[in-house]
Amino acid sequence: MRWRDQARQWLRSDLAALRKALEIDPDTARDLVRTTLSHWRGEPDLAGLREPPELIERSVDERKDCLSLWNEVGLVEERAGQAR
C-alpha cells in the first residue's frame, strides 16, 4: 500500500507539471501531454492503480483515490485535446 500511495503522489506531481505546461504553452505541451498520459493509461506497472480487477482488492479509500487520480488524468487529457 505504501508504494501505491507513493506512486499516486508521483503521478499527481507529474500531472501538475503537465497541467502547468499546458497553461504556459499549450501548443508546445499538447503532444507531450497526450503522449505521456497515453503511456500512463497503457503502462502495465500502473494497472494496480487503474484496472477494475485490481481496484476491487483495494480499500474503499484507496479505490476512491485511484479513481480520483484517473479522473484528473482525463481532465488534463481533455484540456490537451482542446489546446490549439
PDB file of N, CA and C in Angstrom, residues 7-71:
ATOM      1  N   ALA A   7       3.313   6.050  -5.511  1.00  0.00           N
ATOM      2  CA  ALA A   7       3.106   6.137  -6.961  1.00  0.00           C
ATOM      3  C   ALA A   7       2.043   7.183  -7.296  1.00  0.00           C
ATOM      4  N   ARG A   8       0.953   7.207  -6.542  1.00  0.00           N
ATOM      5  CA  ARG A   8      -0.092   8.207  -6.795  1.00  0.00           C
ATOM      6  C   ARG A   8       0.437   9.615  -6.554  1.00  0.00           C
ATOM      7  N   GLN A   9       1.262   9.782  -5.533  1.00  0.00           N
ATOM      8  CA  GLN A   9       1.848  11.099  -5.270  1.00  0.00           C
ATOM      9  C   GLN A   9       2.735  11.538  -6.435  1.00  0.00           C
ATOM     10  N   TRP A  10       3.566  10.621  -6.925  1.00  0.00           N
ATOM     11  CA  TRP A  10       4.445  10.951  -8.053  1.00  0.00           C
ATOM     12  C   TRP A  10       3.632  11.278  -9.303  1.00  0.00           C
ATOM     13  N   LEU A  11       2.616  10.476  -9.569  1.00  0.00           N
ATOM     14  CA  LEU A  11       1.785  10.723 -10.744  1.00  0.00           C
ATOM     15  C   LEU A  11       1.082  12.073 -10.633  1.00  0.00           C
ATOM     16  N   ARG A  12       0.571  12.383  -9.463  1.00  0.00           N
ATOM     17  CA  ARG A  12      -0.100  13.678  -9.280  1.00  0.00           C
ATOM     18  C   ARG A  12       0.887  14.840  -9.448  1.00  0.00           C
ATOM     19  N   SER A  13       2.097  14.662  -8.975  1.00  0.00           N
ATOM     20  CA  SER A  13       3.120  15.694  -9.141  1.00  0.00           C
ATOM     21  C   SER A  13       3.432  15.894 -10.630  1.00  0.00           C
ATOM     22  N   ASP A  14       3.622  14.800 -11.342  1.00  0.00           N
ATOM     23  CA  ASP A  14       3.873  14.885 -12.782  1.00  0.00           C
ATOM     24  C   ASP A  14       2.669  15.479 -13.508  1.00  0.00           C
ATOM     25  N   LEU A  15       1.480  15.104 -13.086  1.00  0.00           N
ATOM     26  CA  LEU A  15       0.262  15.617 -13.707  1.00  0.00           C
ATOM     27  C   LEU A  15       0.152  17.130 -13.500  1.00  0.00           C
ATOM     28  N   ALA A  16       0.520  17.603 -12.326  1.00  0.00           N
ATOM     29  CA  ALA A  16       0.507  19.045 -12.058  1.00  0.00           C
ATOM     30  C   ALA A  16       1.486  19.765 -12.983  1.00  0.00           C
ATOM     31  N   ALA A  17       2.657  19.176 -13.209  1.00  0.00           N
ATOM     32  CA  ALA A  17       3.640  19.776 -14.112  1.00  0.00           C
ATOM     33  C   ALA A  17       3.122  19.803 -15.547  1.00  0.00           C
ATOM     34  N   LEU A  18       2.451  18.731 -15.963  1.00  0.00           N
ATOM     35  CA  LEU A  18       1.873  18.696 -17.313  1.00  0.00           C
ATOM     36  C   LEU A  18       0.765  19.735 -17.458  1.00  0.00           C
ATOM     37  N   ARG A  19      -0.058  19.857 -16.435  1.00  0.00           N
ATOM     38  CA  ARG A  19      -1.138  20.852 -16.441  1.00  0.00           C
ATOM     39  C   ARG A  19      -0.549  22.260 -16.554  1.00  0.00           C
ATOM     40  N   LYS A  20       0.513  22.518 -15.806  1.00  0.00           N
ATOM     41  CA  LYS A  20       1.171  23.818 -15.830  1.00  0.00           C
ATOM     42  C   LYS A  20       1.775  24.088 -17.211  1.00  0.00           C
ATOM     43  N   ALA A  21       2.385  23.080 -17.807  1.00  0.00           N
ATOM     44  CA  ALA A  21       2.956  23.240 -19.153  1.00  0.00           C
ATOM     45  C   ALA A  21       1.874  23.603 -20.161  1.00  0.00           C
ATOM     46  N   LEU A  22       0.711  22.993 -20.024  1.00  0.00           N
ATOM     47  CA  LEU A  22      -0.407  23.333 -20.917  1.00  0.00           C
ATOM     48  C   LEU A  22      -0.860  24.775 -20.728  1.00  0.00           C
ATOM     49  N   GLU A  23      -0.823  25.241 -19.491  1.00  0.00           N
ATOM     50  CA  GLU A  23      -1.227  26.623 -19.218  1.00  0.00           C
ATOM     51  C   GLU A  23      -0.229  27.620 -19.808  1.00  0.00           C
ATOM     52  N   ILE A  24       1.051  27.289 -19.710  1.00  0.00           N
ATOM     53  CA  ILE A  24       2.097  28.206 -20.156  1.00  0.00           C
ATOM     54  C   ILE A  24       2.209  28.239 -21.683  1.00  0.00           C
ATOM     55  N   ASP A  25       2.264  27.055 -22.298  1.00  0.00           N
ATOM     56  CA  ASP A  25       2.458  26.987 -23.752  1.00  0.00           C
ATOM     57  C   ASP A  25       1.703  25.786 -24.314  1.00  0.00           C
ATOM     58  N   PRO A  26       0.402  25.936 -24.507  1.00  0.00           N
ATOM     59  CA  PRO A  26      -0.416  24.798 -24.927  1.00  0.00           C
ATOM     60  C   PRO A  26       0.023  24.157 -26.240  1.00  0.00           C
ATOM     61  N   ASP A  27       0.448  24.954 -27.192  1.00  0.00           N
ATOM     62  CA  ASP A  27       0.839  24.392 -28.485  1.00  0.00           C
ATOM     63  C   ASP A  27       2.054  23.478 -28.376  1.00  0.00           C
ATOM     64  N   THR A  28       2.995  23.875 -27.564  1.00  0.00           N
ATOM     65  CA  THR A  28       4.204  23.070 -27.389  1.00  0.00           C
ATOM     66  C   THR A  28       3.949  21.854 -26.496  1.00  0.00           C
ATOM     67  N   ALA A  29       3.162  22.021 -25.464  1.00  0.00           N
ATOM     68  CA  ALA A  29       2.958  20.965 -24.465  1.00  0.00           C
ATOM     69  C   ALA A  29       1.953  19.905 -24.893  1.00  0.00           C
ATOM     70  N   ARG A  30       1.067  20.240 -25.786  1.00  0.00           N
ATOM     71  CA  ARG A  30      -0.043  19.348 -26.150  1.00  0.00           C
ATOM     72  C   ARG A  30       0.420  17.924 -26.490  1.00  0.00           C
ATOM     73  N   ASP A  31       1.391  17.786 -27.387  1.00  0.00           N
ATOM     74  CA  ASP A  31       1.835  16.447 -27.793  1.00  0.00           C
ATOM     75  C   ASP A  31       2.506  15.689 -26.653  1.00  0.00           C
ATOM     76  N   LEU A  32       3.307  16.396 -25.863  1.00  0.00           N
ATOM     77  CA  LEU A  32       3.951  15.760 -24.706  1.00  0.00           C
ATOM     78  C   LEU A  32       2.903  15.246 -23.732  1.00  0.00           C
ATOM     79  N   VAL A  33       1.904  16.060 -23.449  1.00  0.00           N
ATOM     80  CA  VAL A  33       0.847  15.672 -22.508  1.00  0.00           C
ATOM     81  C   VAL A  33       0.092  14.456 -23.041  1.00  0.00           C
ATOM     82  N   ARG A  34      -0.296  14.512 -24.286  1.00  0.00           N
ATOM     83  CA  ARG A  34      -1.040  13.375 -24.874  1.00  0.00           C
ATOM     84  C   ARG A  34      -0.210  12.096 -24.840  1.00  0.00           C
ATOM     85  N   THR A  35       1.047  12.191 -25.222  1.00  0.00           N
ATOM     86  CA  THR A  35       1.923  11.014 -25.239  1.00  0.00           C
ATOM     87  C   THR A  35       2.131  10.457 -23.835  1.00  0.00           C
ATOM     88  N   THR A  36       2.406  11.332 -22.901  1.00  0.00           N
ATOM     89  CA  THR A  36       2.659  10.903 -21.520  1.00  0.00           C
ATOM     90  C   THR A  36       1.434  10.229 -20.912  1.00  0.00           C
ATOM     91  N   LEU A  37       0.273  10.858 -21.057  1.00  0.00           N
ATOM     92  CA  LEU A  37      -0.932  10.304 -20.429  1.00  0.00           C
ATOM     93  C   LEU A  37      -1.405   9.041 -21.139  1.00  0.00           C
ATOM     94  N   SER A  38      -1.175   8.960 -22.425  1.00  0.00           N
ATOM     95  CA  SER A  38      -1.477   7.723 -23.146  1.00  0.00           C
ATOM     96  C   SER A  38      -0.590   6.588 -22.634  1.00  0.00           C
ATOM     97  N   HIS A  39       0.664   6.905 -22.381  1.00  0.00           N
ATOM     98  CA  HIS A  39       1.587   5.909 -21.822  1.00  0.00           C
ATOM     99  C   HIS A  39       1.105   5.443 -20.445  1.00  0.00           C
ATOM    100  N   TRP A  40       0.680   6.383 -19.612  1.00  0.00           N
ATOM    101  CA  TRP A  40       0.179   6.026 -18.284  1.00  0.00           C
ATOM    102  C   TRP A  40      -1.011   5.076 -18.396  1.00  0.00           C
ATOM    103  N   ARG A  41      -1.884   5.342 -19.343  1.00  0.00           N
ATOM    104  CA  ARG A  41      -3.092   4.516 -19.490  1.00  0.00           C
ATOM    105  C   ARG A  41      -2.775   3.095 -19.937  1.00  0.00           C
ATOM    106  N   GLY A  42      -1.650   2.912 -20.593  1.00  0.00           N
ATOM    107  CA  GLY A  42      -1.294   1.577 -21.065  1.00  0.00           C
ATOM    108  C   GLY A  42      -0.182   0.903 -20.290  1.00  0.00           C
ATOM    109  N   GLU A  43       0.440   1.611 -19.380  1.00  0.00           N
ATOM    110  CA  GLU A  43       1.588   1.081 -18.638  1.00  0.00           C
ATOM    111  C   GLU A  43       1.163  -0.047 -17.704  1.00  0.00           C
ATOM    112  N   PRO A  44       1.675  -1.260 -17.946  1.00  0.00           N
ATOM    113  CA  PRO A  44       1.302  -2.401 -17.087  1.00  0.00           C
ATOM    114  C   PRO A  44       1.627  -2.186 -15.612  1.00  0.00           C
ATOM    115  N   ASP A  45       2.707  -1.463 -15.317  1.00  0.00           N
ATOM    116  CA  ASP A  45       3.082  -1.233 -13.922  1.00  0.00           C
ATOM    117  C   ASP A  45       2.067  -0.371 -13.174  1.00  0.00           C
ATOM    118  N   LEU A  46       1.211   0.342 -13.901  1.00  0.00           N
ATOM    119  CA  LEU A  46       0.192   1.177 -13.260  1.00  0.00           C
ATOM    120  C   LEU A  46      -1.171   0.496 -13.194  1.00  0.00           C
ATOM    121  N   ALA A  47      -1.242  -0.738 -13.653  1.00  0.00           N
ATOM    122  CA  ALA A  47      -2.520  -1.464 -13.659  1.00  0.00           C
ATOM    123  C   ALA A  47      -3.121  -1.566 -12.259  1.00  0.00           C
ATOM    124  N   GLY A  48      -2.298  -1.699 -11.246  1.00  0.00           N
ATOM    125  CA  GLY A  48      -2.788  -1.795  -9.876  1.00  0.00           C
ATOM    126  C   GLY A  48      -3.467  -0.529  -9.381  1.00  0.00           C
ATOM    127  N   LEU A  49      -3.238   0.572 -10.089  1.00  0.00           N
ATOM    128  CA  LEU A  49      -3.868   1.841  -9.740  1.00  0.00           C
ATOM    129  C   LEU A  49      -5.006   2.194 -10.692  1.00  0.00           C
ATOM    130  N   ARG A  50      -5.196   1.367 -11.728  1.00  0.00           N
ATOM    131  CA  ARG A  50      -6.071   1.750 -12.817  1.00  0.00           C
ATOM    132  C   ARG A  50      -7.141   0.714 -13.166  1.00  0.00           C
ATOM    133  N   GLU A  51      -6.799  -0.528 -13.160  1.00  0.00           N
ATOM    134  CA  GLU A  51      -7.685  -1.571 -13.683  1.00  0.00           C
ATOM    135  C   GLU A  51      -8.709  -2.033 -12.643  1.00  0.00           C
ATOM    136  N   PRO A  52      -9.982  -2.138 -13.044  1.00  0.00           N
ATOM    137  CA  PRO A  52     -11.038  -2.545 -12.101  1.00  0.00           C
ATOM    138  C   PRO A  52     -10.753  -3.833 -11.315  1.00  0.00           C
ATOM    139  N   PRO A  53     -10.245  -4.897 -11.951  1.00  0.00           N
ATOM    140  CA  PRO A  53      -9.988  -6.104 -11.137  1.00  0.00           C
ATOM    141  C   PRO A  53      -8.963  -5.870 -10.029  1.00  0.00           C
ATOM    142  N   GLU A  54      -8.022  -4.987 -10.289  1.00  0.00           N
ATOM    143  CA  GLU A  54      -7.021  -4.653  -9.267  1.00  0.00           C
ATOM    144  C   GLU A  54      -7.623  -3.748  -8.192  1.00  0.00           C
ATOM    145  N   LEU A  55      -8.434  -2.799  -8.606  1.00  0.00           N
ATOM    146  CA  LEU A  55      -9.003  -1.836  -7.661  1.00  0.00           C
ATOM    147  C   LEU A  55      -9.958  -2.486  -6.684  1.00  0.00           C
ATOM    148  N   ILE A  56     -10.618  -3.538  -7.102  1.00  0.00           N
ATOM    149  CA  ILE A  56     -11.564  -4.235  -6.223  1.00  0.00           C
ATOM    150  C   ILE A  56     -10.856  -4.768  -4.976  1.00  0.00           C
ATOM    151  N   GLU A  57      -9.577  -5.059  -5.116  1.00  0.00           N
ATOM    152  CA  GLU A  57      -8.807  -5.601  -3.997  1.00  0.00           C
ATOM    153  C   GLU A  57      -8.350  -4.509  -3.015  1.00  0.00           C
ATOM    154  N   ARG A  58      -8.561  -3.256  -3.361  1.00  0.00           N
ATOM    155  CA  ARG A  58      -8.104  -2.145  -2.527  1.00  0.00           C
ATOM    156  C   ARG A  58      -9.180  -1.738  -1.522  1.00  0.00           C
ATOM    157  N   SER A  59      -8.776  -0.991  -0.512  1.00  0.00           N
ATOM    158  CA  SER A  59      -9.736  -0.439   0.450  1.00  0.00           C
ATOM    159  C   SER A  59     -10.603   0.585  -0.278  1.00  0.00           C
ATOM    160  N   VAL A  60     -11.725   0.919   0.314  1.00  0.00           N
ATOM    161  CA  VAL A  60     -12.630   1.900  -0.292  1.00  0.00           C
ATOM    162  C   VAL A  60     -11.909   3.234  -0.480  1.00  0.00           C
ATOM    163  N   ASP A  61     -11.175   3.685   0.521  1.00  0.00           N
ATOM    164  CA  ASP A  61     -10.473   4.967   0.421  1.00  0.00           C
ATOM    165  C   ASP A  61      -9.404   4.945  -0.669  1.00  0.00           C
ATOM    166  N   GLU A  62      -8.650   3.864  -0.740  1.00  0.00           N
ATOM    167  CA  GLU A  62      -7.609   3.775  -1.767  1.00  0.00           C
ATOM    168  C   GLU A  62      -8.244   3.706  -3.152  1.00  0.00           C
ATOM    169  N   ARG A  63      -9.309   2.966  -3.286  1.00  0.00           N
ATOM    170  CA  ARG A  63     -10.011   2.858  -4.564  1.00  0.00           C
ATOM    171  C   ARG A  63     -10.523   4.232  -5.006  1.00  0.00           C
ATOM    172  N   LYS A  64     -11.110   4.979  -4.068  1.00  0.00           N
ATOM    173  CA  LYS A  64     -11.597   6.332  -4.385  1.00  0.00           C
ATOM    174  C   LYS A  64     -10.455   7.234  -4.835  1.00  0.00           C
ATOM    175  N   ASP A  65      -9.322   7.128  -4.163  1.00  0.00           N
ATOM    176  CA  ASP A  65      -8.179   7.959  -4.527  1.00  0.00           C
ATOM    177  C   ASP A  65      -7.659   7.604  -5.920  1.00  0.00           C
ATOM    178  N   CYS A  66      -7.626   6.324  -6.224  1.00  0.00           N
ATOM    179  CA  CYS A  66      -7.195   5.893  -7.562  1.00  0.00           C
ATOM    180  C   CYS A  66      -8.156   6.412  -8.626  1.00  0.00           C
ATOM    181  N   LEU A  67      -9.438   6.267  -8.383  1.00  0.00           N
ATOM    182  CA  LEU A  67     -10.432   6.747  -9.345  1.00  0.00           C
ATOM    183  C   LEU A  67     -10.340   8.258  -9.512  1.00  0.00           C
ATOM    184  N   SER A  68     -10.094   8.962  -8.433  1.00  0.00           N
ATOM    185  CA  SER A  68      -9.932  10.409  -8.488  1.00  0.00           C
ATOM    186  C   SER A  68      -8.712  10.791  -9.342  1.00  0.00           C
ATOM    187  N   LEU A  69      -7.624  10.066  -9.158  1.00  0.00           N
ATOM    188  CA  LEU A  69      -6.425  10.313  -9.957  1.00  0.00           C
ATOM    189  C   LEU A  69      -6.728  10.175 -11.443  1.00  0.00           C
ATOM    190  N   TRP A  70      -7.390   9.081 -11.829  1.00  0.00           N
ATOM    191  CA  TRP A  70      -7.656   8.857 -13.257  1.00  0.00           C
ATOM    192  C   TRP A  70      -8.687   9.837 -13.789  1.00  0.00           C
ATOM    193  N   ASN A  71      -9.553  10.334 -12.928  1.00  0.00           N
ATOM    194  CA  ASN A  71     -10.461  11.398 -13.346  1.00  0.00           C
ATOM    195  C   ASN A  71      -9.664  12.674 -13.653  1.00  0.00           C
TER     196      ASN A  71
END
